[in-house]
Tab-separated table of C-alpha atoms in Angstrom:
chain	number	residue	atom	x	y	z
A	34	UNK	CA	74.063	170.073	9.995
A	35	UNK	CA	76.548	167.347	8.688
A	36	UNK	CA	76.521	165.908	12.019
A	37	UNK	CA	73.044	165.495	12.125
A	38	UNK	CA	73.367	164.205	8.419
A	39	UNK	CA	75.297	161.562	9.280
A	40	UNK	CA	73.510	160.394	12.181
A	41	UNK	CA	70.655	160.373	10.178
A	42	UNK	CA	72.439	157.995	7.929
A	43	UNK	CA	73.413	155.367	10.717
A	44	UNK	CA	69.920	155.232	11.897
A	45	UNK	CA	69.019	154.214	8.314
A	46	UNK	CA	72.005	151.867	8.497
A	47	UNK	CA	71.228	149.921	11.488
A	48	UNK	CA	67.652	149.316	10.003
A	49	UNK	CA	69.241	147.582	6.785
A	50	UNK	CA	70.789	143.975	7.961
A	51	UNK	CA	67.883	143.562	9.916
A	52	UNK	CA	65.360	144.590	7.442
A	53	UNK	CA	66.916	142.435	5.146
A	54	UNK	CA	66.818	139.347	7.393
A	55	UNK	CA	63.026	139.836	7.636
A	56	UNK	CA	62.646	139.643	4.097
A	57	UNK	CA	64.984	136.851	3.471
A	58	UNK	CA	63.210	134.615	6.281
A	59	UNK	CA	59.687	136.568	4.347
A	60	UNK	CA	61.205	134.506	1.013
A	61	UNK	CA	61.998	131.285	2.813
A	62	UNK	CA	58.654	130.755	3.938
A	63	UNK	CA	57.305	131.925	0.217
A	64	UNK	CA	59.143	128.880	-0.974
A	65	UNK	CA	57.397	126.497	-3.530
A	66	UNK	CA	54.127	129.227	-3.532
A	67	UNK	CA	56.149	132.280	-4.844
A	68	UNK	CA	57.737	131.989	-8.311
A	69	UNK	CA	60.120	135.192	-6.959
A	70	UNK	CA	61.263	133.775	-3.480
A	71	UNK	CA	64.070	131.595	-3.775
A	72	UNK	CA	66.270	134.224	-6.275
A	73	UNK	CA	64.971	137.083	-4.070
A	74	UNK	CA	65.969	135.550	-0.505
A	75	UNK	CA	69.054	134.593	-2.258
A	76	UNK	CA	69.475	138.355	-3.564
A	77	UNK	CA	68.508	139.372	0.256
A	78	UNK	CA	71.254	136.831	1.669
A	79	UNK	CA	73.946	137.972	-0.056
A	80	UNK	CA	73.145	141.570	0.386
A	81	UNK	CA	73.650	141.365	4.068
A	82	UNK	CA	76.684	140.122	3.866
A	83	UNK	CA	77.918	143.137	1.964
A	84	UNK	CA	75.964	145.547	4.647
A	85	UNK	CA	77.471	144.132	7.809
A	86	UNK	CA	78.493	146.106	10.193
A	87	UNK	CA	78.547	149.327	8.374
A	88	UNK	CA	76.486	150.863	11.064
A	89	UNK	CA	78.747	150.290	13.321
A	90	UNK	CA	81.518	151.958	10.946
A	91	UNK	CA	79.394	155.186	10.601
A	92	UNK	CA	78.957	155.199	14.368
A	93	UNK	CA	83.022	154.569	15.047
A	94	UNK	CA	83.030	157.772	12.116
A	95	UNK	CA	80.424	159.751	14.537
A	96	UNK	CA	82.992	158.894	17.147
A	97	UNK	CA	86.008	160.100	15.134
A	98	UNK	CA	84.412	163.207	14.846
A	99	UNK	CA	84.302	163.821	18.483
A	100	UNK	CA	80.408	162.497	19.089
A	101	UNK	CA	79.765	160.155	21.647
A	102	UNK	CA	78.268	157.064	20.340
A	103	UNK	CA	76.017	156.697	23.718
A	104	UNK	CA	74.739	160.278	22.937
A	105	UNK	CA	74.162	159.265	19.071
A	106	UNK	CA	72.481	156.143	19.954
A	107	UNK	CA	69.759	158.023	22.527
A	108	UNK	CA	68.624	160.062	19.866
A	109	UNK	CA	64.931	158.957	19.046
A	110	UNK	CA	64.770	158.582	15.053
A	111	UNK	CA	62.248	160.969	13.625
A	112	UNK	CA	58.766	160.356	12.297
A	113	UNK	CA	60.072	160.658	8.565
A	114	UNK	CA	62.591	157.698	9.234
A	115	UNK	CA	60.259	155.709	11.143
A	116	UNK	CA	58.175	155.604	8.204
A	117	UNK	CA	60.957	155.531	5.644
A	118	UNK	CA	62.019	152.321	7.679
A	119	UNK	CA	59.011	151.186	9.172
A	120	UNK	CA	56.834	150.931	5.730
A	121	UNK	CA	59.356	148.422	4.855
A	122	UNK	CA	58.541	145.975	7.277
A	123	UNK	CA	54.944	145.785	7.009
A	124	UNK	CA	55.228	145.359	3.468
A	125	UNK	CA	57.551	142.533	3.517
A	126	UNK	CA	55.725	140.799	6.127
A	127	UNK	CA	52.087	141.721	4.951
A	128	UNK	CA	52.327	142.199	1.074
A	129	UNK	CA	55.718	140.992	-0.420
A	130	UNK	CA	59.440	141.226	0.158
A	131	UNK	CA	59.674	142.108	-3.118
A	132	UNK	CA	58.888	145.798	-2.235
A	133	UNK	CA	62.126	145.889	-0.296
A	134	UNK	CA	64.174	145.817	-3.783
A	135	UNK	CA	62.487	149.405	-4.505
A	136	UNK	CA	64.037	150.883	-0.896
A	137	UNK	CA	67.298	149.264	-1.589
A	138	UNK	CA	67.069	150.686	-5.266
A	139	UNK	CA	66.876	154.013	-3.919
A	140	UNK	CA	69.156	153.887	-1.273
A	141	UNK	CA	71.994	152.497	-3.530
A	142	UNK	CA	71.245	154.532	-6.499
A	143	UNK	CA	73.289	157.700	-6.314
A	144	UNK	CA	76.329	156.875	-4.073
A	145	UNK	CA	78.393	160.307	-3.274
A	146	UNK	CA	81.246	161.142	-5.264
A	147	UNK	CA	84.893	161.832	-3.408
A	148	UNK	CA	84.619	165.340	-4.495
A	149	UNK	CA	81.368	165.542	-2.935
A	150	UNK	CA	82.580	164.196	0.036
A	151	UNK	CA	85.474	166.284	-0.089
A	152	UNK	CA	83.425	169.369	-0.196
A	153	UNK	CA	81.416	168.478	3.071
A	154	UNK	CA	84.460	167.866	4.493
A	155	UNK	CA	86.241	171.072	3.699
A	156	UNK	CA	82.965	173.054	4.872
A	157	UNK	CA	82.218	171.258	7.939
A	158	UNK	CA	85.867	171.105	9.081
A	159	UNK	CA	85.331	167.452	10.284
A	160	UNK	CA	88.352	165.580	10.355
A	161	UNK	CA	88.138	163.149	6.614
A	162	UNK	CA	88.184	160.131	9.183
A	163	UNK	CA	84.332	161.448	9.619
A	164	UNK	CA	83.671	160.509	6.602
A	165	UNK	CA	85.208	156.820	6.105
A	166	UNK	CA	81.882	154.735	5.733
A	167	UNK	CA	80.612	157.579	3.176
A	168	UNK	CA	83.959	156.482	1.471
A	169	UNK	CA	83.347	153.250	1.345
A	170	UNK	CA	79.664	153.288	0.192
A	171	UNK	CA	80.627	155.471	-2.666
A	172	UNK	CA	83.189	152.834	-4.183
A	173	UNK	CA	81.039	149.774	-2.773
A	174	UNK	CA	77.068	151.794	-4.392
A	175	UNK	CA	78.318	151.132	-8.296
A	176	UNK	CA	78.834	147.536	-7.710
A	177	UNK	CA	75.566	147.103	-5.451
A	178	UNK	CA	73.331	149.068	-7.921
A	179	UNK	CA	74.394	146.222	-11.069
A	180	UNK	CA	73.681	143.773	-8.777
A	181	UNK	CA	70.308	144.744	-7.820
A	182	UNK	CA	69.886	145.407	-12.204
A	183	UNK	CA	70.790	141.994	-12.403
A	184	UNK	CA	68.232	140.385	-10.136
A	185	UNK	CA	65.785	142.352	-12.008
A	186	UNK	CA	66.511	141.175	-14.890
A	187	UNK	CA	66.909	137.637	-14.150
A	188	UNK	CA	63.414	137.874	-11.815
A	189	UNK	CA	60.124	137.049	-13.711
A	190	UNK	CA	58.325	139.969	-12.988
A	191	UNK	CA	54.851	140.597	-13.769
A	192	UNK	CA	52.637	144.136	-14.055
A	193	UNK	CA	51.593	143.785	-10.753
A	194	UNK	CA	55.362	143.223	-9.081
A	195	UNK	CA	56.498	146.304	-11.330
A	196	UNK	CA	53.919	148.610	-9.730
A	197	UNK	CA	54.855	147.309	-5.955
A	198	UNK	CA	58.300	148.177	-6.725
A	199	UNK	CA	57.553	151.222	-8.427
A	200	UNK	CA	55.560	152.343	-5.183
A	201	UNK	CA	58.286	151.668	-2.807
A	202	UNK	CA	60.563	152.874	-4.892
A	203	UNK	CA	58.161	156.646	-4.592
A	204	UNK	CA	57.343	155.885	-1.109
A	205	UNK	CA	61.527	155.648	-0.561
A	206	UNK	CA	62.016	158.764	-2.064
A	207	UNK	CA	59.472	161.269	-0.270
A	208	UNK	CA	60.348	159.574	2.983
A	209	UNK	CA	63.906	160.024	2.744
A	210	UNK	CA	63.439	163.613	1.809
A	211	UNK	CA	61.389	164.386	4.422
A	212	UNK	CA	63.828	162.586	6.830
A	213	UNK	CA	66.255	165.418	5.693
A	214	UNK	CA	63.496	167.873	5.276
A	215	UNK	CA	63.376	167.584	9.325
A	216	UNK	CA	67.255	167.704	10.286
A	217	UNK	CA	67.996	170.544	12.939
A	218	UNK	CA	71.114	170.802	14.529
A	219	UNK	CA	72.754	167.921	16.716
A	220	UNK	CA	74.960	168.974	19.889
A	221	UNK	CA	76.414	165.781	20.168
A	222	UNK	CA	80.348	166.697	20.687
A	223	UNK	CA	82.075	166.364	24.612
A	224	UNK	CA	83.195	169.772	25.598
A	225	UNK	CA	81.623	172.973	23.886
A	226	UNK	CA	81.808	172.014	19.791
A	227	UNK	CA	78.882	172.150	17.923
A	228	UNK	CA	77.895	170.954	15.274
């Protein structure tokens, strides 16, 4: 199952730059209306920069493993990340980009310790390389989660912006633990492995 784990992960991963985009172009045309815009595209902007690319680390880590990226990137993402993912969207475009700080909260919130990472290593026998961008997110998390506590604090939020963040940061939860509520078994590897 840590194959399918970690797939699960890039497909979450390759919706974050882009979702983040959205919501910073969401804030650009909030401009001037939206007392939150400006700090939270600039929040947005600068969080991208930080994300880059780190989907295509955790597919390179897929690879390492002995997946084939072509394989990993056929896979249709389930239901439960569609809607993890997909919520997102429609409320940054049809509510308020806001909401996107409560998915990012979530996501950021408990990065994975070495030894945790050590242990999935050891029980999966995947070679550590496997696990680089897992690496990197748990020394990168720490510094992303005080940033995202400082643009709360310095944001002038109102009742009604603390209950849209408060929903997606729910709605983040149940749908990522239904995404790995759902995970069966990948056969991704060339030759006979399995996961």
């Amino acid at each position: 199952m840590t194959i399918a784990f970690l797939v699960l992960l890039h497909q979450i991963m390759r919706a974050s730059v882009p979702l983040m985009q959205s919501a910073a172009g969401k804030c650009d045309q909030l401009e001037g209306t939206d007392k939150l815009a400006a700090l939270l595209g600039e929040y947005y902007r600068h969080h991208v920069s930080e994300e880059l690319h780190h989907d295509t680390w955790a597919l390179e880590d897929l690879e390492a493993a002995g997946c084939d990226p072509k394989r990993v990137l056929s896979i249709t993402p389930s239901v439960e990340v569609a809607q993890l993912v997909g919520t997102q969207y429609y409320w940054l475009h049809h509510h308020h980009p806001l909401m996107l700080l409560g998915y990012i909260t979530v996501l950021e919130a408990f990065p994975p310790a070495d030894s945790m990472i050590d242990e999935i290593r050891d029980r999966s026998g995947l070679p550590d390389s496997t696990f680089r961008t897992l690496r990197i997110h748990g020394d990168l998390d720490p510094t992303h989660s005080a940033e995202i506590d400082q643009t709360f604090d310095a944001l002038p939020l109102d009742q009604e912006h603390l209950e849209m963040v408060g929903l997606s940061v729910l709605h983040s939860c149940d749908a990522l633990a239904a995404s790995v509520r759902v995970l069966r078994p990948l056969y991704l590897f060339s030759g006979s492995k399995s996961d």
